[in-house]
Tab-separated table of C-alpha atoms in Angstrom:
chain	number	residue	atom	x	y	z
A	131	MET	CA	95.458	-80.214	4.402
A	132	THR	CA	94.139	-83.267	1.981
A	133	VAL	CA	96.107	-85.383	1.736
A	134	THR	CA	96.120	-86.610	-1.994
A	135	ARG	CA	96.646	-89.797	-4.301
A	136	GLU	CA	99.786	-88.032	-5.638
A	137	THR	CA	100.999	-86.876	-2.164
A	138	VAL	CA	100.909	-90.648	-1.665
A	139	LEU	CA	102.271	-92.040	-4.103
A	140	GLU	CA	105.953	-90.179	-3.557
A	141	ALA	CA	105.671	-91.306	0.616
A	142	LEU	CA	106.222	-94.594	-0.640
A	143	LYS	CA	108.108	-94.419	-3.045
A	144	THR	CA	111.309	-93.953	-0.210
A	145	ILE	CA	110.157	-96.997	0.600
A	146	THR	CA	113.078	-99.431	-0.987
A	147	ASP	CA	112.367	-102.993	-2.552
A	148	PRO	CA	114.559	-105.636	-0.820
A	149	VAL	CA	114.277	-107.727	-3.901
A	150	SER	CA	114.404	-104.975	-7.200
A	151	GLY	CA	116.534	-102.381	-4.834
A	152	SER	CA	114.338	-99.386	-6.183
A	153	ASP	CA	110.995	-98.372	-4.695
A	154	ILE	CA	107.912	-99.851	-3.970
A	155	VAL	CA	105.719	-98.018	-6.179
A	156	SER	CA	107.938	-98.288	-9.089
A	157	ALA	CA	108.912	-102.092	-8.330
A	158	GLY	CA	104.940	-102.690	-9.146
A	159	ILE	CA	104.379	-104.039	-5.333
A	160	ALA	CA	102.782	-100.934	-4.323
A	161	ARG	CA	99.298	-101.458	-5.652
A	162	ALA	CA	95.417	-99.976	-5.520
A	163	VAL	CA	96.584	-96.938	-3.375
A	164	THR	CA	93.122	-95.040	-2.828
A	165	VAL	CA	92.245	-92.150	-0.591
A	166	ASP	CA	89.189	-91.905	1.223
A	167	GLY	CA	89.429	-88.399	3.591
A	168	ARG	CA	92.101	-88.468	6.727
A	169	THR	CA	92.042	-92.858	6.238
A	170	VAL	CA	94.787	-93.875	3.418
A	171	ARG	CA	95.000	-97.800	2.070
A	172	PHE	CA	96.636	-99.183	0.201
A	173	VAL	CA	98.140	-103.060	-1.540
A	174	LEU	CA	101.462	-104.125	-1.091
A	175	GLU	CA	101.567	-107.482	-3.639
A	176	ILE	CA	104.708	-109.434	-3.323
A	177	ASP	CA	105.575	-113.149	-4.521
A	178	PRO	CA	104.652	-115.799	-0.885
A	179	GLY	CA	108.164	-116.707	-0.936
A	180	LYS	CA	109.400	-113.355	0.585
A	181	SER	CA	106.766	-113.047	3.101
A	182	GLU	CA	108.803	-112.062	5.541
A	183	ALA	CA	111.085	-109.430	4.499
A	184	TYR	CA	108.633	-107.775	3.012
A	185	GLY	CA	107.262	-107.430	7.478
A	186	PRO	CA	109.758	-104.388	7.467
A	187	VAL	CA	108.273	-103.312	4.698
A	188	ARG	CA	105.046	-102.846	5.318
A	189	ASP	CA	105.335	-101.413	8.321
A	190	ARG	CA	108.355	-98.742	7.258
A	191	ALA	CA	105.200	-97.867	4.621
A	192	ASP	CA	102.640	-97.354	6.645
A	193	ALA	CA	105.173	-95.183	9.009
A	194	ALA	CA	105.492	-93.443	6.130
A	195	VAL	CA	102.150	-92.830	5.016
A	196	ALA	CA	100.662	-92.645	8.215
A	197	ALA	CA	103.200	-89.076	8.920
A	198	LEU	CA	101.833	-87.014	5.840
A	199	PRO	CA	99.827	-84.305	7.461
A	200	GLY	CA	95.671	-84.508	6.784
A	201	VAL	CA	96.204	-88.293	7.369
A	202	GLU	CA	94.227	-90.104	10.416
A	203	LYS	CA	94.016	-93.676	9.657
A	204	VAL	CA	96.233	-95.559	6.647
A	205	SER	CA	95.754	-99.674	6.303
A	206	ALA	CA	98.563	-101.526	4.638
A	207	MET	CA	97.740	-104.686	3.498
A	208	LEU	CA	100.276	-107.833	2.337
A	209	THR	CA	98.672	-110.385	-0.727
A	210	ALA	CA	100.714	-112.723	-2.359
A	211	HIS	CA	100.518	-113.339	-6.320
A	212	SER	CA	102.040	-115.515	-8.440
A	213	GLU	CA	105.327	-115.848	-9.898
A	214	LYS	CA	104.532	-115.264	-13.452
A	215	ALA	CA	104.259	-112.238	-15.417
A	216	PRO	CA	100.696	-111.501	-17.597
A	217	PRO	CA	101.474	-112.068	-20.648
A	218	ASP	CA	102.366	-109.273	-22.703
A	219	LEU	CA	99.513	-107.576	-25.266
A	220	LYS	CA	100.804	-107.095	-28.527
A	221	PRO	CA	100.198	-110.344	-31.390
A	222	LYS	CA	103.359	-111.737	-32.535
A	223	GLN	CA	101.983	-111.540	-36.336
A	224	ALA	CA	99.193	-108.735	-37.487
A	225	ALA	CA	95.895	-109.709	-36.721
A	226	GLN	CA	94.293	-112.412	-40.045
A	227	PRO	CA	90.816	-110.576	-40.338
A	228	GLN	CA	88.631	-113.752	-39.991
A	229	GLN	CA	84.869	-114.306	-40.931
A	230	GLN	CA	82.705	-115.528	-37.321
A	231	ALA	CA	79.924	-113.644	-35.277
A	232	PRO	CA	80.553	-111.178	-32.999
A	233	GLN	CA	81.220	-113.343	-29.441
A	234	LYS	CA	80.056	-113.403	-26.303
A	235	VAL	CA	83.110	-111.846	-23.725
A	236	PRO	CA	82.603	-115.093	-21.086
A	237	GLY	CA	80.908	-114.440	-17.347
A	238	VAL	CA	79.977	-111.186	-19.235
A	239	GLU	CA	76.495	-110.638	-19.134
A	240	ARG	CA	76.261	-106.997	-21.623
A	241	ILE	CA	78.535	-104.748	-23.029
A	242	LEU	CA	78.595	-101.266	-22.871
A	243	ALA	CA	80.765	-99.024	-24.669
A	244	VAL	CA	81.282	-95.154	-24.324
A	245	ALA	CA	81.694	-93.182	-26.566
A	246	SER	CA	82.849	-90.387	-28.349
A	247	GLY	CA	83.240	-88.719	-31.823
A	248	LYS	CA	85.214	-86.095	-30.478
A	249	GLY	CA	88.152	-86.102	-27.624
A	250	GLY	CA	88.344	-83.392	-24.834
A	251	VAL	CA	84.299	-83.883	-23.947
A	252	GLY	CA	85.152	-86.261	-21.042
A	253	LYS	CA	84.084	-89.298	-21.972
A	254	SER	CA	85.967	-91.355	-19.524
A	255	THR	CA	85.438	-89.104	-15.890
A	256	VAL	CA	81.582	-90.089	-17.964
A	257	SER	CA	82.614	-93.948	-17.915
A	258	ALA	CA	84.330	-94.082	-14.275
A	259	ASN	CA	81.342	-92.516	-12.878
A	260	ILE	CA	79.043	-94.224	-14.517
A	261	ALA	CA	81.178	-97.511	-13.723
A	262	CYS	CA	81.089	-96.716	-9.503
A	263	ALA	CA	77.457	-95.744	-9.779
A	264	LEU	CA	75.750	-98.994	-11.322
A	265	ALA	CA	77.683	-100.616	-8.845
A	266	MET	CA	77.048	-98.908	-5.661
A	267	GLN	CA	72.948	-99.988	-6.901
A	268	GLY	CA	74.470	-103.772	-6.766
A	269	ARG	CA	75.070	-104.318	-10.466
A	270	ARG	CA	78.684	-106.610	-10.590
A	271	VAL	CA	80.341	-103.918	-12.760
A	272	GLY	CA	83.927	-104.268	-15.274
A	273	LEU	CA	84.982	-101.626	-16.544
A	274	LEU	CA	88.077	-101.902	-19.795
A	275	ASP	CA	89.550	-99.183	-20.783
A	276	ALA	CA	89.951	-99.112	-24.494
A	277	ASP	CA	91.746	-95.792	-25.258
A	278	VAL	CA	95.319	-98.237	-25.236
A	279	TYR	CA	97.256	-94.246	-26.343
A	280	GLY	CA	95.454	-92.214	-23.831
A	281	PRO	CA	94.415	-94.308	-20.444
A	282	SER	CA	93.315	-92.201	-18.257
A	283	GLN	CA	90.953	-95.630	-15.904
A	284	PRO	CA	94.365	-96.003	-13.646
A	285	LYS	CA	94.136	-92.460	-12.214
A	286	MET	CA	90.189	-92.149	-11.942
A	287	LEU	CA	89.885	-95.455	-10.442
A	288	GLY	CA	92.847	-95.133	-7.953
A	289	VAL	CA	95.175	-98.291	-9.250
A	290	SER	CA	98.032	-98.743	-9.869
A	291	GLY	CA	100.626	-102.355	-10.557
A	292	ARG	CA	101.506	-104.396	-13.299
A	293	PRO	CA	98.379	-107.164	-13.178
A	294	ALA	CA	99.506	-110.283	-11.824
A	295	SER	CA	98.958	-113.470	-14.250
A	296	PRO	CA	98.398	-117.161	-12.020
A	297	ASP	CA	99.402	-119.464	-15.392
A	298	GLY	CA	101.314	-116.635	-17.660
A	299	LYS	CA	98.528	-116.575	-20.313
A	300	THR	CA	95.283	-115.085	-18.375
A	301	ILE	CA	95.293	-111.677	-16.424
A	302	LEU	CA	94.219	-110.934	-13.107
A	303	PRO	CA	92.319	-107.095	-13.270
A	304	LEU	CA	92.674	-104.893	-10.227
A	305	ARG	CA	89.105	-103.429	-8.542
A	306	ASN	CA	88.667	-100.309	-6.613
A	307	HIS	CA	85.302	-98.488	-5.847
A	308	GLY	CA	83.655	-101.992	-5.839
A	309	VAL	CA	84.733	-102.014	-9.727
A	310	THR	CA	87.102	-104.582	-12.070
A	311	MET	CA	88.736	-102.541	-14.176
A	312	MET	CA	91.719	-103.176	-17.043
A	313	SER	CA	93.879	-100.345	-18.860
A	314	MET	CA	97.214	-100.634	-20.958
A	315	GLY	CA	98.373	-98.074	-18.053
A	316	LEU	CA	98.781	-101.008	-15.790
A	317	MET	CA	101.144	-102.338	-18.302
A	318	THR	CA	103.080	-99.988	-19.122
A	319	GLY	CA	104.805	-96.538	-17.483
A	320	GLU	CA	102.987	-93.539	-16.764
A	321	ASP	CA	105.177	-91.648	-18.936
A	322	GLN	CA	105.926	-94.360	-22.046
A	323	ALA	CA	104.208	-94.568	-25.150
A	324	VAL	CA	102.453	-96.756	-27.365
A	325	ILE	CA	103.511	-96.606	-30.524
A	326	TRP	CA	101.441	-99.264	-32.019
A	327	ARG	CA	99.786	-99.516	-35.606
A	328	GLY	CA	96.000	-100.644	-35.463
A	329	PRO	CA	96.603	-104.006	-36.269
A	330	MET	CA	98.462	-104.194	-33.152
A	331	LEU	CA	95.445	-102.406	-31.630
A	332	MET	CA	93.442	-104.648	-32.540
A	333	GLY	CA	95.322	-107.616	-30.897
A	334	ALA	CA	95.572	-106.016	-27.354
A	335	LEU	CA	91.710	-105.065	-27.246
A	336	GLN	CA	91.056	-108.507	-28.243
A	337	GLN	CA	93.530	-109.939	-25.566
A	338	MET	CA	91.637	-107.270	-23.264
A	339	LEU	CA	88.610	-108.671	-23.109
A	340	LEU	CA	88.443	-112.013	-23.602
A	341	GLN	CA	92.433	-112.846	-21.678
A	342	VAL	CA	91.111	-111.404	-18.379
A	343	GLN	CA	89.803	-113.046	-15.917
A	344	TRP	CA	87.250	-110.594	-15.652
A	345	GLY	CA	84.422	-112.893	-13.206
A	346	ASP	CA	80.950	-112.751	-13.663
A	347	LEU	CA	79.438	-108.782	-14.452
A	348	ASP	CA	76.275	-108.108	-15.276
A	349	VAL	CA	77.801	-106.029	-17.488
A	350	LEU	CA	81.241	-104.562	-18.677
A	351	ILE	CA	81.732	-100.960	-19.794
A	352	VAL	CA	84.196	-100.250	-21.812
A	353	ASP	CA	85.368	-96.581	-22.447
A	354	LEU	CA	86.870	-96.046	-25.811
A	355	PRO	CA	88.784	-93.846	-27.423
A	356	PRO	CA	87.614	-90.474	-29.571
A	357	GLY	CA	86.754	-91.701	-32.893
A	358	THR	CA	85.745	-93.800	-35.185
A	359	GLY	CA	89.117	-95.699	-36.311
A	360	ASP	CA	90.159	-99.851	-35.584
A	361	VAL	CA	89.719	-100.132	-31.521
A	362	GLN	CA	85.700	-99.051	-31.940
A	363	MET	CA	85.883	-101.722	-35.584
A	364	THR	CA	87.175	-104.215	-33.223
A	365	LEU	CA	84.914	-103.894	-30.521
A	366	ALA	CA	81.688	-103.991	-32.325
A	367	GLN	CA	82.990	-106.832	-35.139
A	368	LYS	CA	84.646	-109.065	-32.763
A	369	THR	CA	82.222	-109.281	-29.668
A	370	ARG	CA	78.923	-108.888	-29.514
A	371	VAL	CA	77.884	-105.074	-27.694
A	372	ASP	CA	74.740	-104.565	-26.336
A	373	GLY	CA	74.812	-100.614	-26.063
A	374	ALA	CA	76.322	-97.422	-26.933
A	375	ILE	CA	75.816	-94.457	-25.129
A	376	VAL	CA	77.936	-90.950	-26.777
A	377	VAL	CA	78.929	-88.331	-24.539
A	378	SER	CA	79.482	-84.903	-26.361
A	379	THR	CA	79.580	-81.504	-25.199
A	380	PRO	CA	76.834	-78.463	-26.383
A	381	GLN	CA	78.756	-76.373	-28.758
A	382	ASP	CA	78.078	-77.427	-32.212
A	383	VAL	CA	82.151	-78.002	-32.867
A	384	ALA	CA	81.864	-81.154	-31.098
A	385	LEU	CA	78.121	-82.587	-32.002
A	386	ILE	CA	79.415	-82.782	-35.370
A	387	ASP	CA	81.782	-85.382	-34.545
A	388	ALA	CA	79.506	-87.110	-32.046
A	389	ARG	CA	76.968	-88.077	-35.186
A	390	LYS	CA	79.850	-89.493	-36.728
A	391	GLY	CA	79.789	-91.657	-33.875
A	392	ILE	CA	76.037	-92.370	-34.025
A	393	ASP	CA	76.395	-93.072	-37.399
A	394	MET	CA	79.311	-95.358	-36.946
A	395	PHE	CA	76.844	-97.468	-34.075
A	396	ARG	CA	73.955	-98.009	-36.311
A	397	LYS	CA	76.295	-99.389	-39.066
A	398	MET	CA	77.256	-102.155	-36.579
A	399	ASN	CA	74.309	-103.199	-35.618
A	400	VAL	CA	75.119	-101.315	-31.904
A	401	PRO	CA	72.170	-99.780	-30.490
A	402	VAL	CA	72.397	-96.073	-29.330
A	403	LEU	CA	71.381	-96.036	-25.845
A	404	GLY	CA	71.257	-92.273	-25.483
A	405	MET	CA	73.403	-89.469	-25.175
A	406	ILE	CA	75.071	-87.096	-22.602
A	407	GLU	CA	75.871	-83.673	-22.341
A	408	ASN	CA	78.788	-83.657	-20.510
A	409	MET	CA	80.274	-79.962	-19.396
A	410	SER	CA	75.746	-78.752	-19.711
A	411	THR	CA	76.198	-75.474	-17.286
A	412	HIS	CA	78.964	-74.029	-14.868
A	413	ILE	CA	77.939	-72.294	-11.477
A	414	CYS	CA	80.163	-70.193	-9.856
A	415	SER	CA	80.989	-71.418	-6.353
A	416	ASN	CA	81.185	-68.214	-5.273
A	417	CYS	CA	78.397	-66.497	-6.619
A	418	GLY	CA	75.781	-68.600	-7.534
A	419	HIS	CA	75.866	-67.553	-11.368
A	420	GLU	CA	75.117	-70.426	-13.521
A	421	GLU	CA	76.914	-69.466	-16.998
A	422	HIS	CA	76.813	-72.017	-20.415
A	423	VAL	CA	80.624	-71.770	-21.055
A	424	PHE	CA	79.881	-74.549	-24.301
A	425	GLY	CA	76.589	-73.505	-24.343
A	426	HIS	CA	73.383	-75.450	-23.442
A	427	GLY	CA	70.592	-77.269	-24.832
A	428	GLY	CA	72.541	-78.483	-28.059
A	429	VAL	CA	72.929	-82.843	-26.754
A	430	ALA	CA	69.621	-82.281	-25.596
A	431	GLN	CA	68.297	-81.352	-29.280
A	432	GLU	CA	70.504	-83.434	-31.201
A	433	ALA	CA	69.023	-86.761	-29.575
A	434	LYS	CA	65.610	-85.566	-30.561
A	435	LYS	CA	66.605	-85.099	-33.875
A	436	LEU	CA	68.607	-88.756	-33.555
A	437	GLY	CA	65.303	-89.842	-32.358
A	438	VAL	CA	68.215	-91.447	-29.298
A	439	PRO	CA	67.235	-90.520	-25.564
A	440	LEU	CA	68.934	-87.768	-23.911
A	441	LEU	CA	70.106	-89.580	-20.890
A	442	GLY	CA	71.399	-86.863	-18.538
A	443	GLU	CA	73.376	-83.842	-18.571
A	444	VAL	CA	76.528	-83.376	-16.411
A	445	PRO	CA	77.639	-79.764	-15.077
A	446	LEU	CA	80.674	-78.816	-15.133
A	447	HIS	CA	82.147	-78.590	-11.545
A	448	LEU	CA	85.312	-78.353	-10.359
A	449	ASP	CA	84.491	-81.356	-7.967
A	450	VAL	CA	84.365	-83.160	-10.744
A	451	ARG	CA	87.739	-82.960	-11.886
A	452	LEU	CA	89.444	-82.960	-8.323
A	453	ALA	CA	87.517	-86.051	-7.430
A	454	GLY	CA	89.041	-87.841	-10.730
A	455	ASP	CA	91.997	-86.491	-10.071
A	456	ASN	CA	92.194	-88.144	-6.712
A	457	GLY	CA	91.504	-91.603	-7.808
A	458	THR	CA	87.481	-91.030	-6.524
A	459	PRO	CA	85.200	-90.542	-8.833
A	460	ILE	CA	83.112	-88.226	-8.131
A	461	VAL	CA	79.605	-90.697	-7.003
A	462	ALA	CA	82.272	-92.453	-4.636
A	463	ALA	CA	83.786	-89.105	-3.602
A	464	LYS	CA	80.922	-87.367	-2.869
A	465	PRO	CA	77.814	-89.267	-3.438
A	466	GLY	CA	75.307	-86.686	-2.590
A	467	SER	CA	76.443	-84.081	-4.481
A	468	ALA	CA	74.311	-82.820	-7.144
A	469	GLN	CA	76.724	-83.445	-9.599
A	470	ALA	CA	76.652	-86.957	-8.311
A	471	LYS	CA	72.807	-87.291	-8.744
A	472	VAL	CA	73.351	-86.818	-12.551
A	473	PHE	CA	75.800	-90.014	-12.761
A	474	LEU	CA	73.676	-92.126	-10.150
A	475	ASP	CA	70.432	-91.218	-12.150
A	476	ILE	CA	72.036	-92.469	-15.671
A	477	ALA	CA	72.776	-95.503	-14.164
A	478	THR	CA	69.503	-95.716	-12.292
A	479	GLN	CA	67.567	-95.795	-16.236
A	480	LEU	CA	70.512	-98.102	-17.317
A	481	VAL	CA	69.238	-100.903	-14.914
A	482	ASP	CA	66.204	-99.454	-15.629
A	483	ALA	CA	65.668	-100.287	-18.982
A	484	GLY	CA	67.850	-104.146	-19.054
A	485	ALA	CA	70.948	-102.204	-20.247
A	486	ALA	CA	72.948	-102.819	-16.861
């Protein structure tokens, strides 16, 4: 039986947090849960003054996960965090217009935006895999999940728990698969909706850019929400964005919106580094028949017409979806697969072009 991140989390939910009385997952104690084949790793982040009370908790959590079918090895670590909570990611008042030049995020060499005009084209999957592919090539990579309404990067990168703060003002991002990551999904419950208007969105984005301790990064990838709205405008106007990648499926209805995304970046003086065709083709795992479910070649034609490079064509494959749902992107889960090779090739192109 194959163990999944969800089954691990369910096992950890059976362990009670001695401080809050709830389970250690709901209390935000169990974090960075990752599944690598038959090996499971997780971290229990605790108050350093209560380390003695959590020794037995770690042992019970270790035993609960080790008892799961398919698990051969468990690595459970206790780490200490500050008692101070990170700041709420919302402004105390409406953001006021400011006339200032785009600023650079401290410690970040380059910012690369991954966008799509339309939702549902796999932009977040592409972002997570490119980030992991760049990290595998030795780059220092960060990933900001800027899709405030529908954050998906915590699940795709296999991280959980509320980020800590050393001073109540700055936020310590989480890290997995060699990628440093921050997302609104880490600050809210999995089932909790974010119901904000534009000014609150813009304030939260600026806080995640400038109040997170990103450290020294070669590139920060920003996974943008679909469309050409407030988040995209705020990012381009307030922050120096070094390039953008537009993701689309081959079908005409997606390409219509992809054109709008490229037009937006050009109007905001952000270089468009290229396009990626996602769900490009499907090869049956049983018979090997190739079928173009959403058409094929539409993005290549559009890229040529718009004068931007085609960075890659990502096939529609079950393993890509399963890997993302399990918290280990296909690049990290099966680096030798044909699907992972596409992302690794894209990362190589970005490095060679000096964009990452």
